[in-house]
CSV table of N, CA and C in Angstrom, one decimal:
chain,number,residue,atom,x,y,z
A,1,MET,N,-29.5,1.3,-8.2
A,1,MET,CA,-28.9,2.1,-9.1
A,1,MET,C,-29.3,3.8,-8.7
A,2,LEU,N,-30.4,3.8,-8.5
A,2,LEU,CA,-31.1,5.4,-7.8
A,2,LEU,C,-30.2,5.9,-6.8
A,3,VAL,N,-29.8,4.8,-5.8
A,3,VAL,CA,-28.9,4.6,-4.3
A,3,VAL,C,-27.7,5.2,-4.7
A,4,PHE,N,-27.0,4.3,-5.3
A,4,PHE,CA,-25.2,5.3,-5.5
A,4,PHE,C,-25.5,4.9,-7.4
A,5,PRO,N,-25.6,6.3,-8.3
A,5,PRO,CA,-25.2,5.9,-9.6
A,5,PRO,C,-24.1,5.4,-10.7
A,6,TYR,N,-23.2,5.7,-9.1
A,6,TYR,CA,-22.0,5.8,-9.6
A,6,TYR,C,-21.1,3.7,-9.8
A,7,GLU,N,-22.0,3.3,-9.1
A,7,GLU,CA,-21.8,1.9,-8.5
A,7,GLU,C,-20.9,0.9,-9.7
A,8,GLY,N,-21.1,1.3,-10.7
A,8,GLY,CA,-20.4,0.5,-12.3
A,8,GLY,C,-19.2,1.2,-12.6
A,9,VAL,N,-19.1,2.2,-12.1
A,9,VAL,CA,-17.7,3.1,-12.6
A,9,VAL,C,-16.8,2.8,-11.7
A,10,VAL,N,-17.6,2.9,-10.0
A,10,VAL,CA,-16.4,2.4,-8.9
A,10,VAL,C,-16.0,0.8,-9.3
A,11,ARG,N,-17.3,0.2,-9.4
A,11,ARG,CA,-17.1,-1.2,-9.7
A,11,ARG,C,-15.4,-2.0,-10.7
A,12,HIS,N,-15.8,-0.9,-11.6
A,12,HIS,CA,-14.6,-0.9,-13.0
A,12,HIS,C,-13.2,-0.6,-12.2
A,13,VAL,N,-13.4,0.6,-11.6
A,13,VAL,CA,-12.4,1.0,-11.5
A,13,VAL,C,-11.5,0.1,-10.3
A,14,LEU,N,-12.4,-0.8,-9.1
A,14,LEU,CA,-11.8,-1.2,-8.8
A,14,LEU,C,-11.1,-2.7,-9.1
A,15,VAL,N,-12.0,-3.3,-9.5
A,15,VAL,CA,-11.4,-4.4,-11.0
A,15,VAL,C,-10.5,-4.5,-11.7
A,16,GLN,N,-10.0,-3.2,-12.0
A,16,GLN,CA,-8.9,-2.8,-13.0
A,16,GLN,C,-7.5,-2.4,-12.3
A,17,SER,N,-8.0,-2.0,-11.1
A,17,SER,CA,-6.4,-1.6,-10.0
A,17,SER,C,-6.2,-2.9,-9.6
A,18,ALA,N,-6.8,-4.1,-8.8
A,18,ALA,CA,-6.1,-5.3,-8.8
A,18,ALA,C,-6.5,-6.2,-9.6
A,19,PRO,N,-5.1,-6.2,-10.5
A,19,PRO,CA,-5.4,-7.6,-11.2
A,19,PRO,C,-5.0,-8.9,-10.3
A,20,GLY,N,-5.5,-9.8,-11.2
A,20,GLY,CA,-5.5,-11.0,-10.6
A,20,GLY,C,-6.7,-11.4,-9.7
A,21,ILE,N,-7.7,-10.1,-9.3
A,21,ILE,CA,-8.7,-10.4,-8.3
A,21,ILE,C,-9.7,-10.7,-9.2
A,22,PRO,N,-10.5,-11.9,-8.8
A,22,PRO,CA,-11.8,-11.9,-9.5
A,22,PRO,C,-12.6,-10.5,-9.4
A,23,SER,N,-13.3,-10.4,-10.7
A,23,SER,CA,-14.5,-9.0,-10.6
A,23,SER,C,-15.4,-9.6,-9.4
A,24,SER,N,-15.7,-10.6,-9.2
A,24,SER,CA,-16.8,-10.8,-8.6
A,24,SER,C,-16.2,-10.4,-7.0
A,25,LEU,N,-15.1,-10.4,-7.0
A,25,LEU,CA,-14.1,-9.7,-5.3
A,25,LEU,C,-14.5,-8.0,-5.2
A,26,TRP,N,-15.1,-7.6,-6.6
A,26,TRP,CA,-14.7,-6.0,-6.1
A,26,TRP,C,-14.6,-5.8,-4.7
A,27,TRP,N,-15.6,-5.6,-4.6
A,27,TRP,CA,-16.0,-5.3,-2.9
A,27,TRP,C,-14.4,-5.5,-2.1
A,28,ALA,N,-14.3,-6.7,-2.2
A,28,ALA,CA,-12.9,-7.0,-1.4
A,28,ALA,C,-11.5,-5.9,-1.6
A,29,THR,N,-11.6,-5.3,-2.6
A,29,THR,CA,-10.8,-4.6,-2.9
A,29,THR,C,-11.1,-3.3,-2.4
A,30,ALA,N,-12.4,-3.5,-2.6
A,30,ALA,CA,-12.2,-1.6,-1.9
A,30,ALA,C,-12.4,-1.8,-0.2
A,31,ILE,N,-12.9,-3.0,0.3
A,31,ILE,CA,-12.1,-3.4,1.6
A,31,ILE,C,-10.7,-2.7,1.8
A,32,VAL,N,-10.2,-3.5,1.2
A,32,VAL,CA,-8.3,-3.2,0.8
A,32,VAL,C,-8.5,-2.0,1.0
A,33,VAL,N,-8.8,-1.3,-0.1
A,33,VAL,CA,-8.2,0.3,0.3
A,33,VAL,C,-8.6,1.2,1.1
A,34,LEU,N,-9.6,0.4,2.0
A,34,LEU,CA,-10.4,1.4,3.1
A,34,LEU,C,-9.2,1.3,4.2
A,35,VAL,N,-9.0,0.1,4.3
A,35,VAL,CA,-8.1,-0.2,5.6
A,35,VAL,C,-6.6,0.1,4.9
A,36,LEU,N,-6.4,0.3,3.7
A,36,LEU,CA,-4.7,0.8,3.6
A,36,LEU,C,-5.2,2.7,4.2
A,37,ALA,N,-6.2,3.2,3.5
A,37,ALA,CA,-6.3,4.4,4.0
A,37,ALA,C,-6.8,4.5,5.5
A,38,LEU,N,-7.0,3.7,6.3
A,38,LEU,CA,-7.7,4.0,7.6
A,38,LEU,C,-6.2,3.8,8.2
A,39,THR,N,-5.9,2.8,8.0
A,39,THR,CA,-4.0,2.7,8.6
A,39,THR,C,-3.0,3.9,8.5
A,40,ALA,N,-3.2,4.4,7.1
A,40,ALA,CA,-2.3,5.8,6.8
A,40,ALA,C,-3.0,6.9,8.3
A,41,LEU,N,-4.2,6.8,8.0
A,41,LEU,CA,-4.9,8.4,8.6
A,41,LEU,C,-4.2,8.0,10.4
A,42,HIS,N,-4.2,6.4,10.7
A,42,HIS,CA,-3.9,6.5,12.1
A,42,HIS,C,-2.5,6.0,12.3
A,43,ASP,N,-1.9,6.4,11.3
A,43,ASP,CA,-0.1,6.6,11.2
A,43,ASP,C,0.1,7.8,11.3
A,44,ILE,N,-0.4,8.7,10.8
A,44,ILE,CA,-0.6,10.5,10.9
A,44,ILE,C,-0.7,10.6,12.6
A,45,ARG,N,-1.7,9.8,12.9
A,45,ARG,CA,-2.5,10.6,14.4
A,45,ARG,C,-1.5,9.8,15.5
A,46,THR,N,-0.6,8.7,15.3
A,46,THR,CA,-0.2,8.0,16.3
A,46,THR,C,0.9,7.3,15.8
A,47,THR,N,1.6,7.4,14.5
A,47,THR,CA,2.8,7.4,14.2
A,47,THR,C,3.3,5.8,14.0
A,48,THR,N,1.8,5.1,14.6
A,48,THR,CA,1.8,3.3,14.1
A,48,THR,C,1.0,2.8,13.2
A,49,ILE,N,1.2,1.8,12.8
A,49,ILE,CA,0.3,1.2,11.9
A,49,ILE,C,-0.1,0.0,12.7
A,50,PRO,N,-1.4,0.0,12.7
A,50,PRO,CA,-1.8,-1.0,13.4
A,50,PRO,C,-2.1,-2.5,12.7
A,51,GLU,N,-1.6,-3.8,13.1
A,51,GLU,CA,-1.1,-4.2,12.8
A,51,GLU,C,-2.5,-5.4,12.7
A,52,ALA,N,-3.2,-5.3,13.2
A,52,ALA,CA,-4.4,-6.0,13.4
A,52,ALA,C,-5.6,-6.2,12.1
A,53,PRO,N,-5.8,-4.8,11.6
A,53,PRO,CA,-6.5,-4.5,10.5
A,53,PRO,C,-5.8,-5.6,9.3
A,54,ILE,N,-4.0,-4.7,9.0
A,54,ILE,CA,-3.4,-5.3,8.1
A,54,ILE,C,-3.2,-6.6,7.8
A,55,PHE,N,-3.3,-7.7,9.1
A,55,PHE,CA,-3.3,-9.3,9.1
A,55,PHE,C,-4.6,-9.9,9.0
A,56,LEU,N,-5.5,-9.1,9.2
A,56,LEU,CA,-6.7,-9.5,9.1
A,56,LEU,C,-7.4,-9.4,7.4
A,57,GLY,N,-6.9,-8.2,6.8
A,57,GLY,CA,-7.4,-8.2,5.7
A,57,GLY,C,-6.5,-9.2,4.9
A,58,LEU,N,-5.1,-9.0,5.2
A,58,LEU,CA,-4.2,-10.4,4.4
A,58,LEU,C,-4.7,-11.5,4.7
A,59,LEU,N,-5.5,-11.8,5.8
A,59,LEU,CA,-5.9,-13.5,5.6
A,59,LEU,C,-7.3,-13.5,5.0
A,60,ALA,N,-8.2,-12.0,5.4
A,60,ALA,CA,-9.4,-12.2,4.2
A,60,ALA,C,-9.1,-12.3,3.3
A,61,LEU,N,-8.1,-11.7,2.5
A,61,LEU,CA,-7.9,-11.7,1.1
A,61,LEU,C,-7.6,-12.7,0.3
A,62,THR,N,-6.5,-13.7,1.6
A,62,THR,CA,-6.0,-14.7,0.9
A,62,THR,C,-7.0,-15.7,0.9
A,63,GLY,N,-8.4,-15.4,2.0
A,63,GLY,CA,-9.3,-17.5,1.7
A,63,GLY,C,-10.3,-16.5,1.1
A,64,LEU,N,-10.1,-15.8,0.6
A,64,LEU,CA,-11.6,-15.0,-0.5
A,64,LEU,C,-10.8,-15.3,-1.8
A,65,LEU,N,-9.6,-15.1,-2.0
A,65,LEU,CA,-9.1,-15.9,-3.4
A,65,LEU,C,-9.0,-17.2,-3.5
A,66,GLY,N,-8.7,-17.6,-2.5
A,66,GLY,CA,-8.3,-19.1,-2.3
A,66,GLY,C,-9.8,-20.3,-2.5
A,67,MET,N,-10.7,-19.3,-2.0
A,67,MET,CA,-12.3,-20.0,-2.6
A,67,MET,C,-13.2,-19.6,-3.8
A,68,GLU,N,-12.9,-18.1,-4.0
A,68,GLU,CA,-13.2,-18.2,-5.3
A,68,GLU,C,-12.6,-18.2,-6.6
A,69,LYS,N,-11.4,-18.3,-6.7
A,69,LYS,CA,-10.6,-18.4,-7.6
A,69,LYS,C,-9.7,-19.9,-7.6
A,70,SER,N,-8.7,-19.7,-6.9
A,70,SER,CA,-8.4,-20.9,-6.5
A,70,SER,C,-7.1,-20.6,-5.9
A,71,TRP,N,-6.7,-22.0,-4.5
A,71,TRP,CA,-5.5,-21.7,-3.7
A,71,TRP,C,-4.3,-21.2,-4.1
A,72,PRO,N,-3.5,-22.2,-4.8
A,72,PRO,CA,-2.4,-21.6,-5.6
A,72,PRO,C,-2.2,-20.1,-6.0
A,73,ASP,N,-3.3,-19.8,-6.5
A,73,ASP,CA,-3.5,-18.2,-6.9
A,73,ASP,C,-3.2,-17.4,-5.7
A,74,ALA,N,-4.2,-17.8,-4.6
A,74,ALA,CA,-4.4,-16.8,-3.3
A,74,ALA,C,-2.8,-17.5,-2.9
A,75,ALA,N,-1.8,-18.4,-3.3
A,75,ALA,CA,-0.7,-18.0,-2.2
A,75,ALA,C,0.1,-17.7,-3.2
A,76,MET,N,0.5,-17.2,-4.0
A,76,MET,CA,0.9,-16.6,-5.2
A,76,MET,C,0.5,-14.8,-4.8
A,77,HIS,N,-0.8,-14.7,-4.5
A,77,HIS,CA,-0.8,-13.4,-3.7
A,77,HIS,C,-0.3,-13.0,-2.9
A,78,LEU,N,-0.3,-14.0,-2.0
A,78,LEU,CA,0.2,-13.9,-0.6
A,78,LEU,C,1.8,-13.7,-0.6
A,79,ARG,N,2.3,-15.0,-1.6
A,79,ARG,CA,3.7,-14.2,-1.7
A,79,ARG,C,4.2,-13.3,-1.3
A,80,HIS,N,3.2,-12.4,-2.6
A,80,HIS,CA,3.9,-11.1,-3.3
A,80,HIS,C,3.5,-10.3,-2.0
A,81,GLY,N,2.5,-10.3,-1.3
A,81,GLY,CA,2.8,-9.6,-0.2
A,81,GLY,C,3.9,-10.1,0.7
A,82,ILE,N,4.2,-11.0,1.0
A,82,ILE,CA,5.4,-11.3,1.9
A,82,ILE,C,6.7,-10.8,1.5
A,83,GLU,N,7.0,-11.2,0.1
A,83,GLU,CA,8.0,-10.3,-0.8
A,83,GLU,C,8.4,-9.1,-0.4
A,84,ALA,N,6.9,-8.1,-0.5
A,84,ALA,CA,7.0,-6.9,-0.2
A,84,ALA,C,7.6,-6.1,1.1
A,85,GLY,N,7.1,-7.4,2.2
A,85,GLY,CA,7.1,-6.9,3.4
A,85,GLY,C,8.6,-7.3,3.9
A,86,LEU,N,9.2,-8.6,3.3
A,86,LEU,CA,10.7,-8.8,3.3
A,86,LEU,C,11.6,-7.5,3.0
A,87,ALA,N,11.4,-7.2,1.8
A,87,ALA,CA,12.0,-6.4,1.0
A,87,ALA,C,12.2,-5.2,2.1
A,88,VAL,N,11.1,-4.6,2.3
A,88,VAL,CA,11.7,-3.4,3.5
A,88,VAL,C,12.2,-3.7,4.4
A,89,TRP,N,11.5,-4.6,5.2
A,89,TRP,CA,12.4,-5.2,6.3
A,89,TRP,C,13.7,-5.4,5.8
A,90,ALA,N,14.6,-5.9,4.8
A,90,ALA,CA,15.5,-5.8,4.2
A,90,ALA,C,16.3,-4.6,4.6
A,91,VAL,N,15.7,-4.2,3.6
A,91,VAL,CA,16.4,-2.7,3.6
A,91,VAL,C,17.1,-2.0,4.9
A,92,ASN,N,15.9,-1.9,5.8
A,92,ASN,CA,15.8,-1.7,7.5
A,92,ASN,C,16.9,-2.3,8.4
A,93,PHE,N,17.1,-3.6,7.6
A,93,PHE,CA,18.0,-4.4,8.3
A,93,PHE,C,19.4,-3.5,7.8
A,94,MET,N,19.7,-3.9,6.7
A,94,MET,CA,21.0,-3.0,6.2
A,94,MET,C,21.1,-1.8,6.8
A,95,TRP,N,20.3,-0.8,6.8
A,95,TRP,CA,21.0,0.7,7.3
A,95,TRP,C,20.6,0.3,8.6
A,96,ARG,N,20.4,-0.4,9.6
A,96,ARG,CA,20.4,-0.4,10.7
A,96,ARG,C,21.9,-1.0,11.1
A,97,LEU,N,22.3,-1.9,10.4
A,97,LEU,CA,23.9,-2.6,10.3
A,97,LEU,C,24.6,-1.5,10.3
A,98,PHE,N,24.6,-0.6,9.3
A,98,PHE,CA,25.6,0.4,9.4
A,98,PHE,C,25.5,1.6,10.1
A,99,PHE,N,24.5,1.8,10.1
A,99,PHE,CA,24.2,3.4,10.6
A,99,PHE,C,23.6,3.3,12.4
A,100,LYS,N,23.1,2.2,12.8
A,100,LYS,CA,22.6,1.8,14.3
A,100,LYS,C,21.2,2.8,14.4
A,101,ASN,N,20.8,2.9,13.4
A,101,ASN,CA,18.9,3.8,13.4
A,101,ASN,C,18.3,2.7,12.7
A,102,ASP,N,17.2,3.0,12.9
A,102,ASP,CA,15.7,2.5,11.9
A,102,ASP,C,15.9,3.3,10.6
A,103,ALA,N,15.5,3.1,9.7
A,103,ALA,CA,15.6,3.7,8.1
A,103,ALA,C,14.0,4.2,8.0
A,104,LEU,N,13.7,2.6,8.0
A,104,LEU,CA,11.4,2.6,7.9
A,104,LEU,C,11.2,1.9,9.0
A,105,GLY,N,9.9,2.2,9.4
A,105,GLY,CA,9.0,1.9,10.4
A,105,GLY,C,8.4,0.4,9.4
A,106,MET,N,8.4,-0.5,10.4
A,106,MET,CA,7.9,-2.1,10.1
A,106,MET,C,6.8,-1.6,9.7
A,107,GLY,N,6.0,-0.9,10.0
A,107,GLY,CA,4.2,-0.8,9.9
A,107,GLY,C,4.5,-0.6,8.1
A,108,ASP,N,5.0,0.6,7.7
A,108,ASP,CA,5.8,0.3,6.1
A,108,ASP,C,5.5,-1.1,5.7
A,109,ALA,N,6.1,-1.7,6.2
A,109,ALA,CA,6.5,-3.3,5.7
A,109,ALA,C,5.2,-4.2,5.9
A,110,LYS,N,4.7,-3.9,6.6
A,110,LYS,CA,3.3,-4.3,7.0
A,110,LYS,C,1.8,-4.0,5.9
A,111,TRP,N,2.1,-3.0,5.9
A,111,TRP,CA,1.2,-1.8,5.4
A,111,TRP,C,1.6,-2.4,3.6
A,112,SER,N,2.4,-2.7,3.0
A,112,SER,CA,2.8,-2.4,1.9
A,112,SER,C,2.7,-4.1,1.6
A,113,MET,N,2.9,-4.9,2.7
A,113,MET,CA,2.2,-6.9,2.3
A,113,MET,C,1.0,-6.1,2.0
A,114,LEU,N,0.1,-5.6,2.5
A,114,LEU,CA,-1.3,-5.7,2.5
A,114,LEU,C,-1.7,-5.5,0.2
A,115,ALA,N,-1.0,-4.2,0.3
A,115,ALA,CA,-0.9,-3.3,-0.5
A,115,ALA,C,-0.4,-4.4,-2.1
A,116,ALA,N,0.2,-5.3,-1.3
A,116,ALA,CA,0.7,-6.0,-2.8
A,116,ALA,C,0.5,-7.6,-2.8
A,117,ALA,N,-0.3,-7.6,-2.0
A,117,ALA,CA,-0.9,-8.7,-2.4
A,117,ALA,C,-2.6,-8.4,-3.0
A,118,CYS,N,-2.8,-7.1,-3.2
A,118,CYS,CA,-4.0,-7.3,-3.5
A,118,CYS,C,-3.6,-6.3,-4.3
A,119,PHE,N,-2.8,-5.5,-5.2
A,119,PHE,CA,-2.7,-4.3,-6.1
A,119,PHE,C,-1.4,-5.0,-7.0
A,120,GLY,N,-0.7,-6.2,-6.3
A,120,GLY,CA,0.6,-6.6,-6.9
A,120,GLY,C,2.0,-5.8,-6.9
A,121,LEU,N,3.1,-6.2,-7.1
A,121,LEU,CA,4.4,-5.6,-6.2
A,121,LEU,C,4.8,-4.5,-7.4
A,122,LYS,N,4.8,-4.5,-8.8
A,122,LYS,CA,4.7,-3.6,-9.8
A,122,LYS,C,3.9,-2.1,-8.3
A,123,ALA,N,2.8,-2.0,-8.3
A,123,ALA,CA,2.3,-1.2,-7.6
A,123,ALA,C,2.8,-0.8,-6.8
A,124,VAL,N,3.2,-1.4,-5.8
A,124,VAL,CA,4.1,-0.9,-4.6
A,124,VAL,C,5.1,-0.8,-4.6
A,125,ILE,N,6.0,-0.8,-5.4
A,125,ILE,CA,7.4,-0.6,-6.3
A,125,ILE,C,6.9,1.2,-6.4
A,126,VAL,N,6.1,0.7,-7.1
A,126,VAL,CA,5.8,2.7,-7.9
A,126,VAL,C,5.5,3.3,-6.9
A,127,ALA,N,4.5,2.8,-5.8
A,127,ALA,CA,3.9,3.4,-4.7
A,127,ALA,C,5.2,4.0,-3.7
A,128,TRP,N,6.1,3.6,-3.5
A,128,TRP,CA,7.5,3.8,-2.6
A,128,TRP,C,8.4,4.4,-3.5
A,129,GLY,N,8.4,4.6,-4.6
A,129,GLY,CA,8.8,5.6,-5.9
A,129,GLY,C,8.3,6.8,-5.2
A,130,ILE,N,7.0,6.8,-5.6
A,130,ILE,CA,6.3,8.1,-5.7
A,130,ILE,C,6.0,8.3,-4.2
A,131,GLY,N,6.0,7.2,-3.4
A,131,GLY,CA,5.6,7.9,-1.8
A,131,GLY,C,6.7,9.1,-1.3
A,132,ALA,N,8.3,8.3,-1.8
A,132,ALA,CA,9.1,8.6,-1.0
A,132,ALA,C,9.4,10.4,-2.2
A,133,CYS,N,9.4,10.7,-3.3
A,133,CYS,CA,9.4,11.8,-3.9
A,133,CYS,C,8.4,12.9,-3.0
A,134,LEU,N,7.3,12.1,-2.9
A,134,LEU,CA,5.9,13.1,-2.1
A,134,LEU,C,6.4,13.7,-0.5
A,135,ALA,N,7.1,12.9,0.0
A,135,ALA,CA,7.7,13.0,1.2
A,135,ALA,C,8.8,13.8,1.3
A,136,VAL,N,9.7,13.7,0.6
A,136,VAL,CA,11.0,14.7,0.5
A,136,VAL,C,10.0,16.4,-0.1
A,137,LEU,N,9.0,16.0,-1.1
A,137,LEU,CA,8.7,17.3,-1.0
A,137,LEU,C,7.9,18.1,0.0
A,138,TRP,N,7.6,17.3,0.5
A,138,TRP,CA,6.7,17.6,2.0
A,138,TRP,C,7.9,18.2,3.0
A,139,ILE,N,9.2,17.4,3.5
A,139,ILE,CA,10.3,18.1,4.1
A,139,ILE,C,10.3,19.2,3.5
A,140,ALA,N,10.9,19.1,2.7
A,140,ALA,CA,11.2,20.5,1.8
A,140,ALA,C,10.4,21.8,2.0
A,141,ALA,N,9.0,21.9,1.8
A,141,ALA,CA,8.2,22.7,2.2
A,141,ALA,C,8.0,23.4,3.5
A,142,MET,N,8.1,21.7,4.5
A,142,MET,CA,8.3,21.7,5.8
A,142,MET,C,9.7,22.8,5.9
A,143,HIS,N,10.8,22.7,5.6
A,143,HIS,CA,11.7,23.3,5.4
A,143,HIS,C,11.6,25.1,5.3
A,144,ILE,N,10.9,25.5,4.7
A,144,ILE,CA,11.2,26.4,3.5
A,144,ILE,C,10.3,27.5,4.9
A,145,ALA,N,9.3,26.9,4.9
A,145,ALA,CA,8.6,27.5,6.1
A,145,ALA,C,8.5,27.5,7.3
A,146,ARG,N,10.2,27.2,7.4
A,146,ARG,CA,10.7,26.6,9.4
A,146,ARG,C,9.9,26.4,10.1
A,147,ARG,N,9.2,25.4,9.7
A,147,ARG,CA,8.6,24.5,10.7
A,147,ARG,C,9.5,22.8,11.3
A,148,ARG,N,9.6,22.6,12.2
A,148,ARG,CA,10.8,21.9,12.7
A,148,ARG,C,9.8,20.5,12.6
A,149,ILE,N,10.2,19.3,12.3
A,149,ILE,CA,9.6,17.7,12.0
A,149,ILE,C,10.6,17.3,12.4
A,150,ALA,N,9.7,16.7,13.6
A,150,ALA,CA,10.7,15.6,14.3
A,150,ALA,C,10.5,14.3,14.0
A,151,HIS,N,9.9,13.6,13.1
A,151,HIS,CA,8.9,12.4,12.6
A,151,HIS,C,8.7,12.7,11.5
A,152,VAL,N,8.7,11.8,10.1
A,152,VAL,CA,7.7,11.2,8.9
A,152,VAL,C,7.2,10.4,8.9
A,153,THR,N,5.5,10.4,9.4
A,153,THR,CA,4.9,9.0,9.2
A,153,THR,C,4.7,8.7,7.7
A,154,PHE,N,5.4,7.7,7.2
A,154,PHE,CA,5.6,7.8,5.6
A,154,PHE,C,4.2,7.3,5.2
A,155,ALA,N,3.3,6.4,5.8
A,155,ALA,CA,2.7,5.4,5.5
A,155,ALA,C,1.2,6.4,4.0
A,156,PRO,N,0.9,7.8,4.9
A,156,PRO,CA,0.1,8.6,4.2
A,156,PRO,C,0.9,8.8,2.7
A,157,PHE,N,2.1,9.2,2.6
A,157,PHE,CA,3.0,9.3,1.2
A,157,PHE,C,2.9,7.7,0.8
A,158,LEU,N,3.0,7.0,0.9
A,158,LEU,CA,2.7,5.3,0.4
A,158,LEU,C,1.2,5.0,-0.2
A,159,CYS,N,0.6,5.4,0.9
A,159,CYS,CA,-0.8,5.6,0.1
A,159,CYS,C,-1.6,6.2,-1.3
A,160,ALA,N,-0.7,7.7,-0.8
A,160,ALA,CA,-0.7,9.2,-2.3
A,160,ALA,C,-0.2,7.9,-3.5
A,161,GLY,N,1.2,7.7,-3.1
A,161,GLY,CA,1.7,7.2,-4.3
A,161,GLY,C,0.9,5.9,-4.8
A,162,LEU,N,0.4,5.2,-3.6
A,162,LEU,CA,-0.3,3.9,-4.5
A,162,LEU,C,-1.0,4.2,-5.0
A,163,ALA,N,-1.9,5.1,-4.7
A,163,ALA,CA,-2.5,5.6,-5.8
A,163,ALA,C,-2.4,6.5,-7.4
A,164,ALA,N,-1.4,7.3,-7.2
A,164,ALA,CA,-1.0,7.5,-8.3
A,164,ALA,C,-0.2,6.3,-9.3
A,165,GLY,N,0.3,5.6,-8.5
A,165,GLY,CA,0.8,4.1,-9.3
A,165,GLY,C,0.1,3.4,-9.9
A,166,ILE,N,-0.9,3.3,-8.9
A,166,ILE,CA,-2.1,2.5,-9.9
A,166,ILE,C,-2.6,2.9,-11.2
A,167,TYR,N,-2.7,4.3,-10.6
A,167,TYR,CA,-3.5,5.0,-12.1
A,167,TYR,C,-2.4,4.8,-13.3
A,168,ALA,N,-1.0,5.2,-13.0
A,168,ALA,CA,-0.2,4.8,-13.7
A,168,ALA,C,0.1,3.3,-14.6
A,169,LEU,N,0.1,2.4,-13.7
A,169,LEU,CA,0.4,1.2,-14.0
A,169,LEU,C,-1.0,0.8,-14.7
A,170,ARG,N,-2.4,0.9,-14.4
A,170,ARG,CA,-3.4,0.2,-15.0
A,170,ARG,C,-4.2,1.2,-15.7
A,171,PHE,N,-4.4,2.6,-15.9
A,171,PHE,CA,-5.5,3.3,-16.5
A,171,PHE,C,-4.8,4.5,-17.6
A,172,ALA,N,-3.4,4.9,-17.2
A,172,ALA,CA,-2.8,6.0,-18.2
A,172,ALA,C,-2.1,5.2,-19.1
A,173,ASP,N,-1.9,3.6,-19.0
A,173,ASP,CA,-1.0,3.3,-20.0
A,173,ASP,C,0.7,3.6,-19.7
A,174,MET,N,1.0,3.8,-18.7
A,174,MET,CA,2.5,4.4,-18.8
A,174,MET,C,3.1,2.7,-17.9
A,175,ARG,N,4.4,2.8,-18.5
A,175,ARG,CA,5.0,1.4,-18.6
A,175,ARG,C,6.4,2.0,-17.7
A,176,PHE,N,6.5,1.7,-16.3
A,176,PHE,CA,7.6,2.3,-16.3
A,176,PHE,C,8.5,0.8,-16.0
A,177,PHE,N,7.9,-0.4,-15.9
A,177,PHE,CA,9.2,-1.9,-16.2
A,177,PHE,C,8.2,-2.8,-16.3
């Protein structure tokens, strides 16, 4: 307790943030948060989200849940991640059919997979809504400042949206759906 006096508070926030994750795996939730944040920062620098940390995180989370809770529960979390990834892929696929270019990066789909597996589909849906609003505000600010932007990296906005979504869904008693 002398080394880190807020450990109990951090543990409580991490446990409450990830429904369905056993409280004994609070540290795994912290690692998922770290992976999501670091890959969002990598997206800012390189406009790509690395696959290895995302898929290793998904694999580790599934394995830990299977061993700690149950394999059917682990499969349900993995299914939520896959559903989130497929939803983003489907939106991009439809956009590409009509407009002949990509609307979303598949890195955002992979990022959403890990986020949904840990924090749930609702949190990721809210993250996409809030992240999109934040991205539009940022684009408008760059337009007003007359700064030209060629590409918008979306993972940082998703990360901020996920934090706001988790707060709204788990701590502020806001019900979106």
